[in-house]
PDB file of C-alpha atoms in Angstrom:
ATOM      1  CA  UNK A 235       0.000   0.000   0.000  1.00 26.00           C
ATOM      2  CA  UNK A 236       1.295   3.500  -0.843  1.00 28.00           C
ATOM      3  CA  UNK A 237       0.279   6.528   1.175  1.00 30.00           C
ATOM      4  CA  UNK A 238       0.809  10.234   0.845  1.00 29.00           C
ATOM      5  CA  UNK A 239       3.406  12.121   2.814  1.00 32.00           C
ATOM      6  CA  UNK A 240       2.879  15.864   2.900  1.00 32.00           C
ATOM      7  CA  UNK A 241       4.769  18.948   3.930  1.00 34.00           C
ATOM      8  CA  UNK A 242       3.848  22.478   4.859  1.00 34.00           C
ATOM      9  CA  UNK A 243       3.660  25.660   2.819  1.00 34.00           C
ATOM     10  CA  UNK A 244       1.931  29.003   3.116  1.00 36.00           C
ATOM     11  CA  UNK A 245       1.577  32.031   5.313  1.00 31.00           C
ATOM     12  CA  UNK A 246       1.273  31.830   9.118  1.00 35.00           C
ATOM     13  CA  UNK A 247      -2.473  32.467   9.056  1.00 32.00           C
ATOM     14  CA  UNK A 248      -3.290  29.602   6.740  1.00 36.00           C
ATOM     15  CA  UNK A 249      -1.233  26.452   6.362  1.00 35.00           C
ATOM     16  CA  UNK A 250      -1.650  24.509   3.129  1.00 36.00           C
ATOM     17  CA  UNK A 251      -0.589  20.874   2.730  1.00 35.00           C
ATOM     18  CA  UNK A 252       0.265  18.738  -0.264  1.00 32.00           C
ATOM     19  CA  UNK A 253       2.209  15.664  -1.317  1.00 36.00           C
ATOM     20  CA  UNK A 254       6.012  15.929  -1.519  1.00 34.00           C
ATOM     21  CA  UNK A 255       6.952  12.262  -1.752  1.00 38.00           C
ATOM     22  CA  UNK A 256       5.662   8.695  -1.588  1.00 38.00           C
ATOM     23  CA  UNK A 257       6.093   6.637   1.566  1.00 37.00           C
ATOM     24  CA  UNK A 258       6.422   2.874   1.099  1.00 38.00           C
ATOM     25  CA  UNK A 259       4.544   1.256   3.915  1.00 42.00           C
ATOM     26  CA  UNK A 260       6.848  -1.244   5.666  1.00 41.00           C
ATOM     27  CA  UNK A 261       4.589  -2.296   8.502  1.00 46.00           C
ATOM     28  CA  UNK A 262       5.612  -5.911   9.151  1.00 60.00           C
ATOM     29  CA  UNK A 263       8.961  -5.237  10.797  1.00 80.00           C
ATOM     30  CA  UNK A 264      10.692  -2.556  12.792  1.00 88.00           C
ATOM     31  CA  UNK A 265      13.343  -0.811  10.723  1.00 90.00           C
ATOM     32  CA  UNK A 266      16.916  -1.247  11.929  1.00 94.00           C
ATOM     33  CA  UNK A 267      20.205   0.618  11.641  1.00 95.00           C
ATOM     34  CA  UNK A 268      23.728  -0.557  12.505  1.00 96.00           C
ATOM     35  CA  UNK A 269      26.422   1.638  14.099  1.00 96.00           C
ATOM     36  CA  UNK A 270      29.861   1.250  15.655  1.00 97.00           C
ATOM     37  CA  UNK A 271      30.837   3.122  18.823  1.00 97.00           C
ATOM     38  CA  UNK A 272      33.791   5.247  17.730  1.00 97.00           C
ATOM     39  CA  UNK A 273      36.495   6.597  20.085  1.00 97.00           C
ATOM     40  CA  UNK A 274      34.932  10.063  19.890  1.00 96.00           C
ATOM     41  CA  UNK A 275      31.685   8.594  21.259  1.00 97.00           C
ATOM     42  CA  UNK A 276      33.338   7.096  24.358  1.00 98.00           C
ATOM     43  CA  UNK A 277      34.515   8.524  27.680  1.00 97.00           C
ATOM     44  CA  UNK A 278      37.710   7.806  29.613  1.00 96.00           C
ATOM     45  CA  UNK A 279      36.175   4.500  30.776  1.00 97.00           C
ATOM     46  CA  UNK A 280      35.974   3.441  27.105  1.00 97.00           C
ATOM     47  CA  UNK A 281      32.212   3.220  27.047  1.00 97.00           C
ATOM     48  CA  UNK A 282      29.677   5.322  25.152  1.00 98.00           C
ATOM     49  CA  UNK A 283      28.547   8.491  26.865  1.00 98.00           C
ATOM     50  CA  UNK A 284      24.872   9.155  27.501  1.00 98.00           C
ATOM     51  CA  UNK A 285      25.115  11.983  24.976  1.00 98.00           C
ATOM     52  CA  UNK A 286      26.533   9.806  22.187  1.00 98.00           C
ATOM     53  CA  UNK A 287      23.930   7.079  22.773  1.00 98.00           C
ATOM     54  CA  UNK A 288      21.153   9.684  22.607  1.00 98.00           C
ATOM     55  CA  UNK A 289      22.758  11.089  19.463  1.00 97.00           C
ATOM     56  CA  UNK A 290      22.704   7.675  17.730  1.00 97.00           C
ATOM     57  CA  UNK A 291      19.053   7.276  18.666  1.00 98.00           C
ATOM     58  CA  UNK A 292      18.107  10.708  17.319  1.00 96.00           C
ATOM     59  CA  UNK A 293      20.214  10.112  14.206  1.00 94.00           C
ATOM     60  CA  UNK A 294      18.187   6.946  13.644  1.00 96.00           C
ATOM     61  CA  UNK A 295      14.980   8.991  13.856  1.00 94.00           C
ATOM     62  CA  UNK A 296      16.255  11.282  11.123  1.00 91.00           C
ATOM     63  CA  UNK A 297      17.459   8.446   8.903  1.00 91.00           C
ATOM     64  CA  UNK A 298      14.175   6.597   9.203  1.00 89.00           C
ATOM     65  CA  UNK A 299      12.090   9.696   8.482  1.00 82.00           C
ATOM     66  CA  UNK A 300      14.253  10.381   5.419  1.00 82.00           C
ATOM     67  CA  UNK A 301      13.765   6.799   4.288  1.00 81.00           C
ATOM     68  CA  UNK A 302      10.013   7.287   4.568  1.00 72.00           C
ATOM     69  CA  UNK A 303      10.027  10.542   2.609  1.00 71.00           C
ATOM     70  CA  UNK A 304       8.970  12.761   5.515  1.00 72.00           C
ATOM     71  CA  UNK A 305      12.374  13.732   6.899  1.00 73.00           C
ATOM     72  CA  UNK A 306      13.715  17.168   7.722  1.00 75.00           C
ATOM     73  CA  UNK A 307      15.186  17.675   4.253  1.00 78.00           C
ATOM     74  CA  UNK A 308      11.783  17.124   2.642  1.00 72.00           C
ATOM     75  CA  UNK A 309      10.005  19.339   5.165  1.00 71.00           C
ATOM     76  CA  UNK A 310      12.610  22.106   4.933  1.00 73.00           C
ATOM     77  CA  UNK A 311      11.746  22.505   1.255  1.00 73.00           C
ATOM     78  CA  UNK A 312       8.384  23.785   2.469  1.00 68.00           C
ATOM     79  CA  UNK A 313       9.612  25.708   5.514  1.00 75.00           C
ATOM     80  CA  UNK A 314       8.734  23.096   8.145  1.00 75.00           C
ATOM     81  CA  UNK A 315      10.705  20.777  10.409  1.00 79.00           C
ATOM     82  CA  UNK A 316      10.412  18.164  13.149  1.00 83.00           C
ATOM     83  CA  UNK A 317      11.234  19.166  16.720  1.00 88.00           C
ATOM     84  CA  UNK A 318      11.740  16.852  19.689  1.00 94.00           C
ATOM     85  CA  UNK A 319       9.404  17.693  22.586  1.00 95.00           C
ATOM     86  CA  UNK A 320       9.980  14.862  25.089  1.00 97.00           C
ATOM     87  CA  UNK A 321      12.323  11.913  25.442  1.00 98.00           C
ATOM     88  CA  UNK A 322      12.693   8.979  27.842  1.00 98.00           C
ATOM     89  CA  UNK A 323      15.896   6.927  27.542  1.00 98.00           C
ATOM     90  CA  UNK A 324      16.506   3.761  29.583  1.00 98.00           C
ATOM     91  CA  UNK A 325      19.897   2.032  29.705  1.00 98.00           C
ATOM     92  CA  UNK A 326      20.761  -1.448  30.954  1.00 98.00           C
ATOM     93  CA  UNK A 327      24.371  -1.280  29.782  1.00 97.00           C
ATOM     94  CA  UNK A 328      26.398   1.318  27.948  1.00 98.00           C
ATOM     95  CA  UNK A 329      28.046  -0.093  24.815  1.00 98.00           C
ATOM     96  CA  UNK A 330      31.838  -0.175  24.798  1.00 98.00           C
ATOM     97  CA  UNK A 331      34.243   1.587  22.466  1.00 98.00           C
ATOM     98  CA  UNK A 332      34.312  -0.096  18.994  1.00 98.00           C
ATOM     99  CA  UNK A 333      31.247  -2.203  19.854  1.00 98.00           C
ATOM    100  CA  UNK A 334      28.616  -2.519  17.147  1.00 97.00           C
ATOM    101  CA  UNK A 335      25.015  -1.790  18.054  1.00 97.00           C
ATOM    102  CA  UNK A 336      21.729  -2.334  16.237  1.00 97.00           C
ATOM    103  CA  UNK A 337      19.019   0.313  16.691  1.00 97.00           C
ATOM    104  CA  UNK A 338      15.424  -0.517  15.718  1.00 96.00           C
ATOM    105  CA  UNK A 339      12.698   2.114  15.425  1.00 95.00           C
ATOM    106  CA  UNK A 340       8.969   2.465  14.785  1.00 94.00           C
ATOM    107  CA  UNK A 341       6.184   5.047  15.109  1.00 91.00           C
ATOM    108  CA  UNK A 342       3.416   3.993  17.502  1.00 89.00           C
ATOM    109  CA  UNK A 343       0.990   6.921  17.788  1.00 83.00           C
ATOM    110  CA  UNK A 344      -0.102  10.178  16.191  1.00 81.00           C
ATOM    111  CA  UNK A 345      -2.147  12.894  17.934  1.00 82.00           C
ATOM    112  CA  UNK A 346      -3.020  16.413  16.819  1.00 77.00           C
ATOM    113  CA  UNK A 347       0.065  17.833  18.525  1.00 80.00           C
ATOM    114  CA  UNK A 348       2.693  15.108  18.393  1.00 86.00           C
ATOM    115  CA  UNK A 349       3.824  11.714  17.196  1.00 89.00           C
ATOM    116  CA  UNK A 350       5.519   8.991  19.244  1.00 94.00           C
ATOM    117  CA  UNK A 351       8.638   7.261  17.897  1.00 95.00           C
ATOM    118  CA  UNK A 352      10.249   4.341  19.729  1.00 97.00           C
ATOM    119  CA  UNK A 353      13.684   2.729  19.756  1.00 98.00           C
ATOM    120  CA  UNK A 354      15.439  -0.391  20.996  1.00 98.00           C
ATOM    121  CA  UNK A 355      19.224  -0.807  21.091  1.00 98.00           C
ATOM    122  CA  UNK A 356      20.775  -4.293  20.844  1.00 98.00           C
ATOM    123  CA  UNK A 357      24.345  -5.512  21.163  1.00 97.00           C
ATOM    124  CA  UNK A 358      26.023  -7.942  18.766  1.00 96.00           C
ATOM    125  CA  UNK A 359      24.602 -10.922  20.687  1.00 97.00           C
ATOM    126  CA  UNK A 360      21.061  -9.630  20.248  1.00 96.00           C
ATOM    127  CA  UNK A 361      20.683  -8.556  23.874  1.00 98.00           C
ATOM    128  CA  UNK A 362      18.712  -5.364  24.383  1.00 98.00           C
ATOM    129  CA  UNK A 363      20.890  -2.851  26.218  1.00 98.00           C
ATOM    130  CA  UNK A 364      18.830   0.358  25.901  1.00 98.00           C
ATOM    131  CA  UNK A 365      15.511   1.716  24.680  1.00 98.00           C
ATOM    132  CA  UNK A 366      13.806   5.057  24.212  1.00 98.00           C
ATOM    133  CA  UNK A 367      10.402   6.653  23.683  1.00 98.00           C
ATOM    134  CA  UNK A 368      10.281  10.073  22.033  1.00 98.00           C
ATOM    135  CA  UNK A 369       7.577  12.635  21.191  1.00 96.00           C
ATOM    136  CA  UNK A 370       7.891  14.914  18.167  1.00 93.00           C
ATOM    137  CA  UNK A 371       5.965  17.904  16.827  1.00 88.00           C
ATOM    138  CA  UNK A 372       6.032  19.552  13.414  1.00 82.00           C
ATOM    139  CA  UNK A 373       7.099  23.198  13.434  1.00 77.00           C
ATOM    140  CA  UNK A 374       6.251  25.953  10.955  1.00 80.00           C
ATOM    141  CA  UNK A 375       9.669  27.610  10.664  1.00 75.00           C
ATOM    142  CA  UNK A 376       8.257  31.005   9.686  1.00 77.00           C
ATOM    143  CA  UNK A 377       5.579  31.310  12.357  1.00 77.00           C
ATOM    144  CA  UNK A 378       7.587  29.256  14.925  1.00 79.00           C
ATOM    145  CA  UNK A 379       4.399  27.430  15.884  1.00 79.00           C
ATOM    146  CA  UNK A 380       3.360  23.794  15.982  1.00 79.00           C
ATOM    147  CA  UNK A 381       1.232  22.323  13.201  1.00 77.00           C
ATOM    148  CA  UNK A 382      -1.766  19.991  13.437  1.00 76.00           C
ATOM    149  CA  UNK A 383      -0.587  16.492  12.510  1.00 75.00           C
ATOM    150  CA  UNK A 384      -4.173  15.397  11.848  1.00 70.00           C
ATOM    151  CA  UNK A 385      -4.046  17.585   8.753  1.00 64.00           C
ATOM    152  CA  UNK A 386      -1.588  15.109   7.243  1.00 58.00           C
ATOM    153  CA  UNK A 387      -3.496  12.631   5.043  1.00 54.00           C
ATOM    154  CA  UNK A 388      -3.017   8.971   6.034  1.00 53.00           C
ATOM    155  CA  UNK A 389      -0.341   9.802   8.617  1.00 56.00           C
ATOM    156  CA  UNK A 390      -1.983   7.351  11.051  1.00 58.00           C
ATOM    157  CA  UNK A 391      -1.171   4.593   8.550  1.00 64.00           C
ATOM    158  CA  UNK A 392       2.524   5.029   9.334  1.00 73.00           C
ATOM    159  CA  UNK A 393       2.100   3.644  12.859  1.00 76.00           C
ATOM    160  CA  UNK A 394       3.038   0.104  13.876  1.00 83.00           C
ATOM    161  CA  UNK A 395       1.300  -1.834  16.605  1.00 82.00           C
ATOM    162  CA  UNK A 396       4.235  -2.919  18.770  1.00 90.00           C
ATOM    163  CA  UNK A 397       4.337  -2.449  22.576  1.00 91.00           C
ATOM    164  CA  UNK A 398       6.155   0.600  23.911  1.00 93.00           C
ATOM    165  CA  UNK A 399       9.711  -0.368  24.936  1.00 96.00           C
ATOM    166  CA  UNK A 400       9.545   1.878  28.050  1.00 96.00           C
ATOM    167  CA  UNK A 401       7.127   4.112  29.898  1.00 96.00           C
ATOM    168  CA  UNK A 402       6.188   7.322  28.126  1.00 96.00           C
ATOM    169  CA  UNK A 403       8.321  10.377  28.951  1.00 96.00           C
ATOM    170  CA  UNK A 404       7.251  11.960  32.232  1.00 95.00           C
ATOM    171  CA  UNK A 405       5.954  15.513  32.574  1.00 97.00           C
ATOM    172  CA  UNK A 406       8.597  17.041  34.824  1.00 97.00           C
ATOM    173  CA  UNK A 407       7.635  19.524  37.534  1.00 96.00           C
ATOM    174  CA  UNK A 408       9.250  22.984  37.831  1.00 96.00           C
ATOM    175  CA  UNK A 409      12.189  23.381  40.227  1.00 95.00           C
ATOM    176  CA  UNK A 410      11.943  25.928  43.020  1.00 89.00           C
ATOM    177  CA  UNK A 411      15.682  26.350  43.504  1.00 86.00           C
ATOM    178  CA  UNK A 412      19.098  24.712  43.625  1.00 92.00           C
ATOM    179  CA  UNK A 413      22.676  25.155  42.523  1.00 95.00           C
ATOM    180  CA  UNK A 414      23.057  27.365  39.461  1.00 96.00           C
ATOM    181  CA  UNK A 415      25.457  27.262  36.532  1.00 96.00           C
ATOM    182  CA  UNK A 416      25.641  29.573  33.505  1.00 97.00           C
ATOM    183  CA  UNK A 417      25.980  28.729  29.845  1.00 97.00           C
ATOM    184  CA  UNK A 418      25.868  30.897  26.722  1.00 97.00           C
ATOM    185  CA  UNK A 419      24.564  29.178  23.591  1.00 97.00           C
ATOM    186  CA  UNK A 420      27.452  29.097  21.117  1.00 97.00           C
ATOM    187  CA  UNK A 421      27.981  27.976  17.519  1.00 97.00           C
ATOM    188  CA  UNK A 422      28.851  24.373  18.455  1.00 96.00           C
ATOM    189  CA  UNK A 423      25.538  24.033  20.354  1.00 95.00           C
ATOM    190  CA  UNK A 424      23.346  24.663  17.281  1.00 95.00           C
ATOM    191  CA  UNK A 425      21.506  22.092  15.151  1.00 87.00           C
ATOM    192  CA  UNK A 426      19.894  22.231  11.697  1.00 79.00           C
ATOM    193  CA  UNK A 427      16.967  24.268  13.097  1.00 75.00           C
ATOM    194  CA  UNK A 428      19.476  26.895  14.317  1.00 86.00           C
ATOM    195  CA  UNK A 429      18.600  26.323  17.977  1.00 87.00           C
ATOM    196  CA  UNK A 430      20.409  24.354  20.675  1.00 92.00           C
ATOM    197  CA  UNK A 431      20.797  20.675  19.767  1.00 94.00           C
ATOM    198  CA  UNK A 432      18.717  18.326  21.941  1.00 94.00           C
ATOM    199  CA  UNK A 433      21.797  16.360  23.029  1.00 97.00           C
ATOM    200  CA  UNK A 434      23.500  19.546  24.279  1.00 97.00           C
ATOM    201  CA  UNK A 435      20.935  19.903  27.077  1.00 97.00           C
ATOM    202  CA  UNK A 436      21.911  16.452  28.337  1.00 98.00           C
ATOM    203  CA  UNK A 437      25.589  17.405  28.186  1.00 97.00           C
ATOM    204  CA  UNK A 438      25.046  20.617  30.157  1.00 97.00           C
ATOM    205  CA  UNK A 439      23.288  18.686  32.932  1.00 97.00           C
ATOM    206  CA  UNK A 440      25.742  15.763  32.985  1.00 97.00           C
ATOM    207  CA  UNK A 441      28.701  18.160  33.205  1.00 97.00           C
ATOM    208  CA  UNK A 442      27.446  19.418  36.582  1.00 96.00           C
ATOM    209  CA  UNK A 443      27.660  15.925  38.157  1.00 96.00           C
ATOM    210  CA  UNK A 444      30.620  14.704  40.247  1.00 95.00           C
ATOM    211  CA  UNK A 445      33.086  12.515  38.369  1.00 96.00           C
ATOM    212  CA  UNK A 446      32.899   9.850  41.094  1.00 96.00           C
ATOM    213  CA  UNK A 447      29.153   9.479  40.530  1.00 96.00           C
ATOM    214  CA  UNK A 448      29.661   9.038  36.795  1.00 96.00           C
ATOM    215  CA  UNK A 449      32.302   6.371  37.434  1.00 96.00           C
ATOM    216  CA  UNK A 450      30.187   4.379  39.886  1.00 96.00           C
ATOM    217  CA  UNK A 451      26.656   4.640  38.452  1.00 96.00           C
ATOM    218  CA  UNK A 452      24.852   4.350  35.135  1.00 96.00           C
ATOM    219  CA  UNK A 453      22.003   6.462  33.798  1.00 98.00           C
ATOM    220  CA  UNK A 454      19.211   3.932  34.246  1.00 98.00           C
ATOM    221  CA  UNK A 455      16.549   6.374  33.002  1.00 98.00           C
ATOM    222  CA  UNK A 456      16.617   9.899  31.636  1.00 98.00           C
ATOM    223  CA  UNK A 457      13.483  12.002  31.127  1.00 98.00           C
ATOM    224  CA  UNK A 458      13.665  15.253  29.167  1.00 98.00           C
ATOM    225  CA  UNK A 459      11.004  17.893  28.487  1.00 98.00           C
ATOM    226  CA  UNK A 460      11.854  20.433  25.792  1.00 97.00           C
ATOM    227  CA  UNK A 461       9.748  23.539  26.406  1.00 96.00           C
ATOM    228  CA  UNK A 462      11.217  26.473  24.467  1.00 93.00           C
ATOM    229  CA  UNK A 463      13.922  27.039  21.907  1.00 89.00           C
ATOM    230  CA  UNK A 464      17.364  28.211  23.022  1.00 94.00           C
ATOM    231  CA  UNK A 465      18.912  30.383  20.336  1.00 94.00           C
ATOM    232  CA  UNK A 466      22.451  31.478  19.546  1.00 95.00           C
ATOM    233  CA  UNK A 467      23.845  33.981  22.050  1.00 95.00           C
ATOM    234  CA  UNK A 468      21.216  33.348  24.730  1.00 96.00           C
ATOM    235  CA  UNK A 469      22.570  33.220  28.271  1.00 97.00           C
ATOM    236  CA  UNK A 470      21.069  30.274  30.113  1.00 98.00           C
ATOM    237  CA  UNK A 471      20.986  29.263  33.767  1.00 97.00           C
ATOM    238  CA  UNK A 472      21.221  25.568  34.575  1.00 97.00           C
ATOM    239  CA  UNK A 473      19.481  24.974  37.907  1.00 97.00           C
ATOM    240  CA  UNK A 474      20.319  21.673  39.638  1.00 97.00           C
ATOM    241  CA  UNK A 475      18.149  20.423  42.512  1.00 95.00           C
ATOM    242  CA  UNK A 476      20.055  20.015  45.756  1.00 85.00           C
ATOM    243  CA  UNK A 477      18.868  16.520  46.676  1.00 83.00           C
ATOM    244  CA  UNK A 478      17.714  14.997  43.386  1.00 88.00           C
ATOM    245  CA  UNK A 479      19.122  14.483  39.923  1.00 96.00           C
ATOM    246  CA  UNK A 480      16.699  17.013  38.460  1.00 97.00           C
ATOM    247  CA  UNK A 481      17.544  20.055  36.345  1.00 98.00           C
ATOM    248  CA  UNK A 482      15.794  23.070  34.892  1.00 98.00           C
ATOM    249  CA  UNK A 483      17.446  25.172  32.208  1.00 98.00           C
ATOM    250  CA  UNK A 484      16.135  28.749  32.101  1.00 97.00           C
ATOM    251  CA  UNK A 485      16.567  31.682  29.739  1.00 96.00           C
ATOM    252  CA  UNK A 486      17.398  35.261  30.728  1.00 95.00           C
ATOM    253  CA  UNK A 487      13.707  35.980  31.393  1.00 96.00           C
ATOM    254  CA  UNK A 488      13.573  33.111  33.893  1.00 95.00           C
ATOM    255  CA  UNK A 489      11.413  30.945  31.649  1.00 97.00           C
ATOM    256  CA  UNK A 490      12.027  27.200  31.610  1.00 97.00           C
ATOM    257  CA  UNK A 491      13.624  26.079  28.340  1.00 97.00           C
ATOM    258  CA  UNK A 492      14.159  22.428  29.269  1.00 98.00           C
ATOM    259  CA  UNK A 493      13.731  20.095  32.269  1.00 98.00           C
ATOM    260  CA  UNK A 494      15.752  16.910  32.815  1.00 98.00           C
ATOM    261  CA  UNK A 495      15.598  14.156  35.423  1.00 98.00           C
ATOM    262  CA  UNK A 496      18.092  11.298  35.809  1.00 98.00           C
ATOM    263  CA  UNK A 497      17.693   8.039  37.693  1.00 98.00           C
ATOM    264  CA  UNK A 498      21.103   6.496  38.318  1.00 97.00           C
ATOM    265  CA  UNK A 499      21.746   2.958  39.541  1.00 96.00           C
TER     266      UNK A 499
END
């Protein structure tokens, strides 16, 4: 069965949709992608960092959307893009340097505001070592506002009926206070949407943690809520809760840009 994949065009007041490509419906199996953990992905303990694992997962999302004909490159032609809104990442074991991993992915749900994409990460023996559940929205790049995914013809047909690999990302509560760190958004923080890359938020939070904790524990679960864009030159405050592994990143106006919570074991 072939279905339409559409992209966005038009003025902010009225969004028009039409076909930009054909999507071949591959509904029987989860799609899979193979990677090798390179030295630049590993830390001094010769295992992948949380940031590099998240980056492989998000790279898989982009590759799979491109394969389906509804990736960022297709949407950018019509001034639209995907943005990550929430992510939950669970890790049983971090892959080692030079280890090959297999990442499978599938879309499980579509609502008016967002779509849910899932991932499982396997080692070379076929053992699952990590998984993730992510929520995405489509952004009108001119109006900087989210678009209604129910306007996309047959988009529900892209979903696959497999169980979620982990609990949905949690809605994280605001922080009232804690230790504060400053960060200015620089060139190396930016992604293709010209705002701070999703993985950079994880890095900013991880970099506040004691080295001893990172040596002794693993990131069993990470929940992230992306709330606002962080643009080049913005001065951010990273607020870390005193007694929990919870973080809130705020802009100069004091508005929450992102919230993160780690569970380490």
